[in-house]
mmCIF file of C-alpha atoms in Angstrom:
data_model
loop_
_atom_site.group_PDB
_atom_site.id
_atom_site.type_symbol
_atom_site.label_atom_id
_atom_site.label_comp_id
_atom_site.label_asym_id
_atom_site.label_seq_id
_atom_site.Cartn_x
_atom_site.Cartn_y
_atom_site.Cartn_z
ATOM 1 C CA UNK A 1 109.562 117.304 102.836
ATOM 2 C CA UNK A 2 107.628 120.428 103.816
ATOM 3 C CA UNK A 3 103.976 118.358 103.922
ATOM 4 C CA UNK A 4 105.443 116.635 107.146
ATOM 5 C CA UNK A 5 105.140 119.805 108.888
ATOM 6 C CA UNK A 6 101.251 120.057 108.963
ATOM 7 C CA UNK A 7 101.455 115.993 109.258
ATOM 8 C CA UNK A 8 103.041 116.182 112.897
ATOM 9 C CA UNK A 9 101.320 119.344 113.336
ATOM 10 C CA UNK A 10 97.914 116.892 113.792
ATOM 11 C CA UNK A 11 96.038 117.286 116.916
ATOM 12 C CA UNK A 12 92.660 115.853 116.375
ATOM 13 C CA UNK A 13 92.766 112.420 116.201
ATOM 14 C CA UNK A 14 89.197 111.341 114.961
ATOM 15 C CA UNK A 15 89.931 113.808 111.864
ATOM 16 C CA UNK A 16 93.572 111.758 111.722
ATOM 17 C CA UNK A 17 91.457 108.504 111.465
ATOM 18 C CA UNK A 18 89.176 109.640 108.519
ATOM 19 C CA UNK A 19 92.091 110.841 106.478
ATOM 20 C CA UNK A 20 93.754 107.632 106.599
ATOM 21 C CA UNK A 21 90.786 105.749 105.616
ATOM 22 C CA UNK A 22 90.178 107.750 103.056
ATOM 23 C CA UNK A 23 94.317 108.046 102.192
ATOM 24 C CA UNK A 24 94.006 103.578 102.157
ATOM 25 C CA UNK A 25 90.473 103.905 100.173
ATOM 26 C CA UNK A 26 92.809 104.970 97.295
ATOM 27 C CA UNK A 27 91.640 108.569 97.370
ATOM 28 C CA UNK A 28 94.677 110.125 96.852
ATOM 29 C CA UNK A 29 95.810 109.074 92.707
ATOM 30 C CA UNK A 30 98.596 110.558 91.286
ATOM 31 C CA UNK A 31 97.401 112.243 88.420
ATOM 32 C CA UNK A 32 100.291 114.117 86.498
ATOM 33 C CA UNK A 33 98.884 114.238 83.217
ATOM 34 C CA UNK A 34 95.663 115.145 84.298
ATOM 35 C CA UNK A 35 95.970 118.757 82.372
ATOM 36 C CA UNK A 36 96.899 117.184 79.322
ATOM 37 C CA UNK A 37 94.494 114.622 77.778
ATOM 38 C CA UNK A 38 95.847 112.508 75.299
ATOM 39 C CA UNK A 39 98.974 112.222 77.170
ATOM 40 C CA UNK A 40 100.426 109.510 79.512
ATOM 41 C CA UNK A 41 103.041 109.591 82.382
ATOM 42 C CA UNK A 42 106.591 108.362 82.134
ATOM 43 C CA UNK A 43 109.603 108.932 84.656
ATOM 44 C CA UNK A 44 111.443 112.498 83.609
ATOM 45 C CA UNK A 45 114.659 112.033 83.314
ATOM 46 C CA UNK A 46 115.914 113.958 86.637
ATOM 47 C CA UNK A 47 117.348 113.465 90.039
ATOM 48 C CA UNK A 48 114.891 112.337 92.920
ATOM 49 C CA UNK A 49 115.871 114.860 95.737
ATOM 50 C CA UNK A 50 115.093 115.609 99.597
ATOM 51 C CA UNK A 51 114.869 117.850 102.296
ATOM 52 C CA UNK A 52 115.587 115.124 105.345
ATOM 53 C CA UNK A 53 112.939 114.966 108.116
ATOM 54 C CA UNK A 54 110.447 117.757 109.049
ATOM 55 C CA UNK A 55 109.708 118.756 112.392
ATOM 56 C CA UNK A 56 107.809 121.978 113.720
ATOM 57 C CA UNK A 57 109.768 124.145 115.937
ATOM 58 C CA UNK A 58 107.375 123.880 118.466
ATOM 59 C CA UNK A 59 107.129 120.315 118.610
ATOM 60 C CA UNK A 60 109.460 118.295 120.844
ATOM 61 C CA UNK A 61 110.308 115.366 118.543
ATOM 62 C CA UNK A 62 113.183 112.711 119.760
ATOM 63 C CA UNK A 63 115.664 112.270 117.148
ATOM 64 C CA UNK A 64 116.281 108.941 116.195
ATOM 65 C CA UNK A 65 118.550 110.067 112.778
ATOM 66 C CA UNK A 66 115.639 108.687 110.357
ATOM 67 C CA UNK A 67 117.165 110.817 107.892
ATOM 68 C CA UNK A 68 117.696 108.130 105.867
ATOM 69 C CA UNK A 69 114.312 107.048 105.394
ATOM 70 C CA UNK A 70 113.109 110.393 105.297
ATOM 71 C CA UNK A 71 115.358 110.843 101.860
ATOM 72 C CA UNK A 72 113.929 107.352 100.663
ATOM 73 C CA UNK A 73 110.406 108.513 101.619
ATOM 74 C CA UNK A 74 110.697 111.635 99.224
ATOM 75 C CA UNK A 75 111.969 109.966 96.180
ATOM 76 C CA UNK A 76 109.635 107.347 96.418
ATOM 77 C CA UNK A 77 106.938 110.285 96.225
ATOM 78 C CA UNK A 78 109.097 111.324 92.936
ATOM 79 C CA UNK A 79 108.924 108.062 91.765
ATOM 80 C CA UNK A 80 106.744 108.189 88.438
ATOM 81 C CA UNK A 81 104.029 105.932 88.984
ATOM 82 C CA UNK A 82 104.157 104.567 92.541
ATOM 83 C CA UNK A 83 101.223 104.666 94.701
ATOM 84 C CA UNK A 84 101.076 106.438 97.753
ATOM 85 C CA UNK A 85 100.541 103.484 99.919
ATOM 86 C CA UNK A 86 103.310 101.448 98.754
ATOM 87 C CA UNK A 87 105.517 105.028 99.336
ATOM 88 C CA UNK A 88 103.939 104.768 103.210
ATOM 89 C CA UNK A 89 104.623 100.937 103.730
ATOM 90 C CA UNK A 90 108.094 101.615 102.309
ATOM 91 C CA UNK A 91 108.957 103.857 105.146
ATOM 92 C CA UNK A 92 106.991 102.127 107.583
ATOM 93 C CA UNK A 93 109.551 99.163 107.066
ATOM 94 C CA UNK A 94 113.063 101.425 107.367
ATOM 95 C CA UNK A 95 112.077 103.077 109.744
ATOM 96 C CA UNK A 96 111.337 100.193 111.998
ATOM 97 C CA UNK A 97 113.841 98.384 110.595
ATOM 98 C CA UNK A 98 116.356 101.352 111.487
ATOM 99 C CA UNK A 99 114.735 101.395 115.100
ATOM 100 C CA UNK A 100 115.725 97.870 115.450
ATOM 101 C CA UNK A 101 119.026 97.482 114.221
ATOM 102 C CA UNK A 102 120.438 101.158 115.818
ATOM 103 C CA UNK A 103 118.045 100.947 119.210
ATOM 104 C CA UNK A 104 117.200 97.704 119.718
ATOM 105 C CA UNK A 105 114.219 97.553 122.186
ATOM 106 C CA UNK A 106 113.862 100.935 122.450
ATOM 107 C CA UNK A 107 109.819 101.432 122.611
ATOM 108 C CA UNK A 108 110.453 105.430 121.934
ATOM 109 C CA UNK A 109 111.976 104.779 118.797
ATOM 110 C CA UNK A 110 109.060 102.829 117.279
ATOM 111 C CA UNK A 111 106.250 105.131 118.871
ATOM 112 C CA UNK A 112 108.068 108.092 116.843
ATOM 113 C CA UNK A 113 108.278 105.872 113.859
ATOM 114 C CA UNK A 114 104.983 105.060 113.950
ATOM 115 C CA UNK A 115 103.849 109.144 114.158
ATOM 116 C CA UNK A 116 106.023 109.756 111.474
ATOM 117 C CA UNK A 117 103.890 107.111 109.251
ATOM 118 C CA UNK A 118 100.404 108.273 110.322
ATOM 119 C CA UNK A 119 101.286 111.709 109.837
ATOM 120 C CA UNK A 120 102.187 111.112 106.122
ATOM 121 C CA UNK A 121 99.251 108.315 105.482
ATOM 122 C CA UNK A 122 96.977 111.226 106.645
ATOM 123 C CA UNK A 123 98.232 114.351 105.289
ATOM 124 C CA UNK A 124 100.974 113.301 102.839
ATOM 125 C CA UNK A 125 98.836 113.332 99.906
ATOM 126 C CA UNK A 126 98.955 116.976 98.051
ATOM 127 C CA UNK A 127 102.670 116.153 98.390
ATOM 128 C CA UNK A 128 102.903 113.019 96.939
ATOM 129 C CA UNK A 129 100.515 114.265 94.116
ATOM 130 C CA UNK A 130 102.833 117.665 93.861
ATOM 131 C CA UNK A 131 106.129 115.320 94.190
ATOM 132 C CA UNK A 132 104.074 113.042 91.269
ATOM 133 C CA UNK A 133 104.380 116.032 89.218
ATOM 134 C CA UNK A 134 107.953 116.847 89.510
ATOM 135 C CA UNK A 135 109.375 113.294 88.915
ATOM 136 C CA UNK A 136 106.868 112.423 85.378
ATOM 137 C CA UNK A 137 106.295 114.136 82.611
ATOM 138 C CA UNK A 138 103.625 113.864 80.156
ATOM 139 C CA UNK A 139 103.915 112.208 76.405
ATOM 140 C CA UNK A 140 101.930 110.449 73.656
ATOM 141 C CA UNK A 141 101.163 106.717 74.171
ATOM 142 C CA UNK A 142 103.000 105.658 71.479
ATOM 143 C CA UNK A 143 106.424 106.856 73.396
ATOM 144 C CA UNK A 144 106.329 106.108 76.691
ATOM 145 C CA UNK A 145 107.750 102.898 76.899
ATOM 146 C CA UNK A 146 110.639 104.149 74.632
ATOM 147 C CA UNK A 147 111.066 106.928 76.729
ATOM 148 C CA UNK A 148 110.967 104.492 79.661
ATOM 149 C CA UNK A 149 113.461 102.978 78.624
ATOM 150 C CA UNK A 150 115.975 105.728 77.619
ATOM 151 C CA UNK A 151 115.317 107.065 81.319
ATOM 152 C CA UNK A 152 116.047 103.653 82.802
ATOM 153 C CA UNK A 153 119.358 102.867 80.793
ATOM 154 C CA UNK A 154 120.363 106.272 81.631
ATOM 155 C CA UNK A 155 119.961 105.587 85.389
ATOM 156 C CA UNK A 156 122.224 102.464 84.772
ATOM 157 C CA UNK A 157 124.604 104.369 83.049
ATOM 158 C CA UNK A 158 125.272 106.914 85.797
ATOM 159 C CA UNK A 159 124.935 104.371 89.312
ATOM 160 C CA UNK A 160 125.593 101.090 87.520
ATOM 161 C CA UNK A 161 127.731 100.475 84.514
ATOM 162 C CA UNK A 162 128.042 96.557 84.367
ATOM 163 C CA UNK A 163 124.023 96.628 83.474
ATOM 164 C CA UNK A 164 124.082 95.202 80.099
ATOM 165 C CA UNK A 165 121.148 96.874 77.267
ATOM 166 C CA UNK A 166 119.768 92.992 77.715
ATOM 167 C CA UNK A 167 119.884 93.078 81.665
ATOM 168 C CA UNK A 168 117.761 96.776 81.412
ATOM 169 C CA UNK A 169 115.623 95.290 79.150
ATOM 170 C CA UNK A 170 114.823 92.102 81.377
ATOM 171 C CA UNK A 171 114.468 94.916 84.501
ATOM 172 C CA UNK A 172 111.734 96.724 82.742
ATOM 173 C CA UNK A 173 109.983 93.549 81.662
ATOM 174 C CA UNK A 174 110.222 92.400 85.029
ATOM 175 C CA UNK A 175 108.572 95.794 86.097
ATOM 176 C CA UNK A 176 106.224 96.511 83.051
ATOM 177 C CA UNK A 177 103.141 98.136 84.482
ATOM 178 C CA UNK A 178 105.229 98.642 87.796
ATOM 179 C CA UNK A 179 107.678 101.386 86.934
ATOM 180 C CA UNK A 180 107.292 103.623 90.116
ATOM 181 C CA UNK A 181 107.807 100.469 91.818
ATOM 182 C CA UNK A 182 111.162 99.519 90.171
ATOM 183 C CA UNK A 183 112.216 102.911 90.278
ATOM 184 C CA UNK A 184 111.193 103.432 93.957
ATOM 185 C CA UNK A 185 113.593 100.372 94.460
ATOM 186 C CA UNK A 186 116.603 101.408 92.237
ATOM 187 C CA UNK A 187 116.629 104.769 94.620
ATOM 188 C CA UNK A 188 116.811 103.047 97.881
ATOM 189 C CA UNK A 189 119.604 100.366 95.823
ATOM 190 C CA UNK A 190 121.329 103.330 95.090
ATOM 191 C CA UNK A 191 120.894 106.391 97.809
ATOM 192 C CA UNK A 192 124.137 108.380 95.447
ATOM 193 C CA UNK A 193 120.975 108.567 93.290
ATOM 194 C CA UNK A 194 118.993 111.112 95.343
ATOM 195 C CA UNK A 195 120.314 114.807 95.786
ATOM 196 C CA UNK A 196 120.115 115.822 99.283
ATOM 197 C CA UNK A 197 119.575 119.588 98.946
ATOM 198 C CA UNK A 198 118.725 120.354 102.931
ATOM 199 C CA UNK A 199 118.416 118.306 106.337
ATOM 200 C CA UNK A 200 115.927 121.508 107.337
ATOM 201 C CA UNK A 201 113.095 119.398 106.103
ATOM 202 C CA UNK A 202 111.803 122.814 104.788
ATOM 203 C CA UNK A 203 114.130 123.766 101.281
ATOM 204 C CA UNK A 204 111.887 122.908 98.330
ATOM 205 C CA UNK A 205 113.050 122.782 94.614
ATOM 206 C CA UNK A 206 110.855 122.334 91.761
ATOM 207 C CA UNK A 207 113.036 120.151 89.646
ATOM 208 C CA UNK A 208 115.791 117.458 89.930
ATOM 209 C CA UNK A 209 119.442 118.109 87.619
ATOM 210 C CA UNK A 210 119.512 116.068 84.560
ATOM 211 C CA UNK A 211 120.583 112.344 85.057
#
C-alpha cells in the first residue's frame, strides 16, 4: 500500500530503531470504533483489496515478485481485529518463505525481504490503523457476534461452498476472541478473496465491493 513508500523512504536508522520498539511495545492499537463509544468492532462485510508492492521511484529496489505477500500483507491490515505485529510476522514468513522456495540461497533476496519488514514494523502503523478502519465497522455489543457470523458464512458462501452452518460455527468457536486472526488466515487460504485493484503500490480505494 501507499504507507510503504515513506517505509523504504527511511534513512535514519537510530529513528528506524525507536519506531520499532515502540511499533513491538504495542503502541500502535487499532482503534476503529474509537469515535463511537458504546460501539464495538466487527469485520464489514467487504472485499480485502491491494495495491501490490510500493517502491519510490528513486529507490533502486531488486525485484524479487513479492507481490504476493505484498497482497496478503494488505488484507491482513483489513483484517478486523488483527494486531499489527501478527500482520508483520505474517509477511516476514512469505516472504522468506518465497525467497527460499523461488531463489534458493540467494542472500539478496532475504536482505530485501528483511527491508521490506522493518520498513512496515516502523512506519506501517497509520496504515494499518487507516486499513483497520476500512475492513470493521462499528455496532452495539449485543450484535457483533451475530454479525460475525453472518460476515463469516457469507465468506464461505462465496470461496467455499462445502462449509456446512455447523463447520462455520465450529470455525468461529475455534477463533472466538481471534477473529482478525481467522480472517487474516481465510485471505491467504483463499487469495480469489482479495481484489487486486493496482500492482503501482500507489491506487488507494476507500472501500472493498460487497461479499
Amino acid at each position: 500500500m501507499a504507507f510503504r513508500v515513506a517505509a523504504l523512504m527511511a534513512a535514519a536508522v537510530c529513528s528506524m530503531q525507536v519506531s520499532i520498539a515502540a511499533a513491538q511495545g504495542g503502541q500502535c492499537p487499532a482503534q476503529p470504533c474509537a469515535d463511537q463509544p458504546g460501539k464495538v468492532a466487527v469485520p464489514k462485510n467487504t472485499r480485502p483489496w491491494s495495491n501490490g508492492c510500493s517502491v519510490p521511484p528513486f529507490i533502486q529496489m531488486p525485484d524479487f515478485s513479492f507481490e504476493k505477500c505484498c497482497d496478503n500483507h494488505d488484507s491482513c491490515y483489513m483484517s478486523c481485529g488483527v494486531s499489527k505485529d501478527e500482520c508483520e510476522k505474517s509477511f516476514g514468513s512469505c516472504l522468506k518463505k518465497h525467497c527460499k522456495a523461488k531463489y534458493p540461497g540467494n542472500e539478496e533476496c532475504i536482505s530485501t525481504a528483511n527491508t521490506y519488514v522493518m520498513g512496515v514494523t516502523a512506519f506501517g502503523c497509520n496504515g494499518y490503523q487507516e486499513s483497520q478502519v476500512i475492513g470493521c465497522e462499528c455496532v452495539a455489543p449485543a450484535k457483533a457476534e451475530e454479525h460475525t457470523e453472518k460476515v463469516v458464512t457469507n465468506f464461505f458462501a462465496k470461496y467455499n461452498k462445502t462449509k456446512t452452518p455447523e463447520e462455520v460455527s465450529a470455525a468461529l468457536a475455534q477463533y472466538k476472541g481471534k477473529v482478525g486472526t481467522m480472517l487474516n488466515r481465510l485471505y491467504r487460504k483463499y487469495p480469489e478473496a482479495i481484489e487486486i485493484i493496482s500492482r503501482d503500490g500507489q491506487a488507494q480505494k476507500r472501500r472493498g465491493e460487497e461479499l
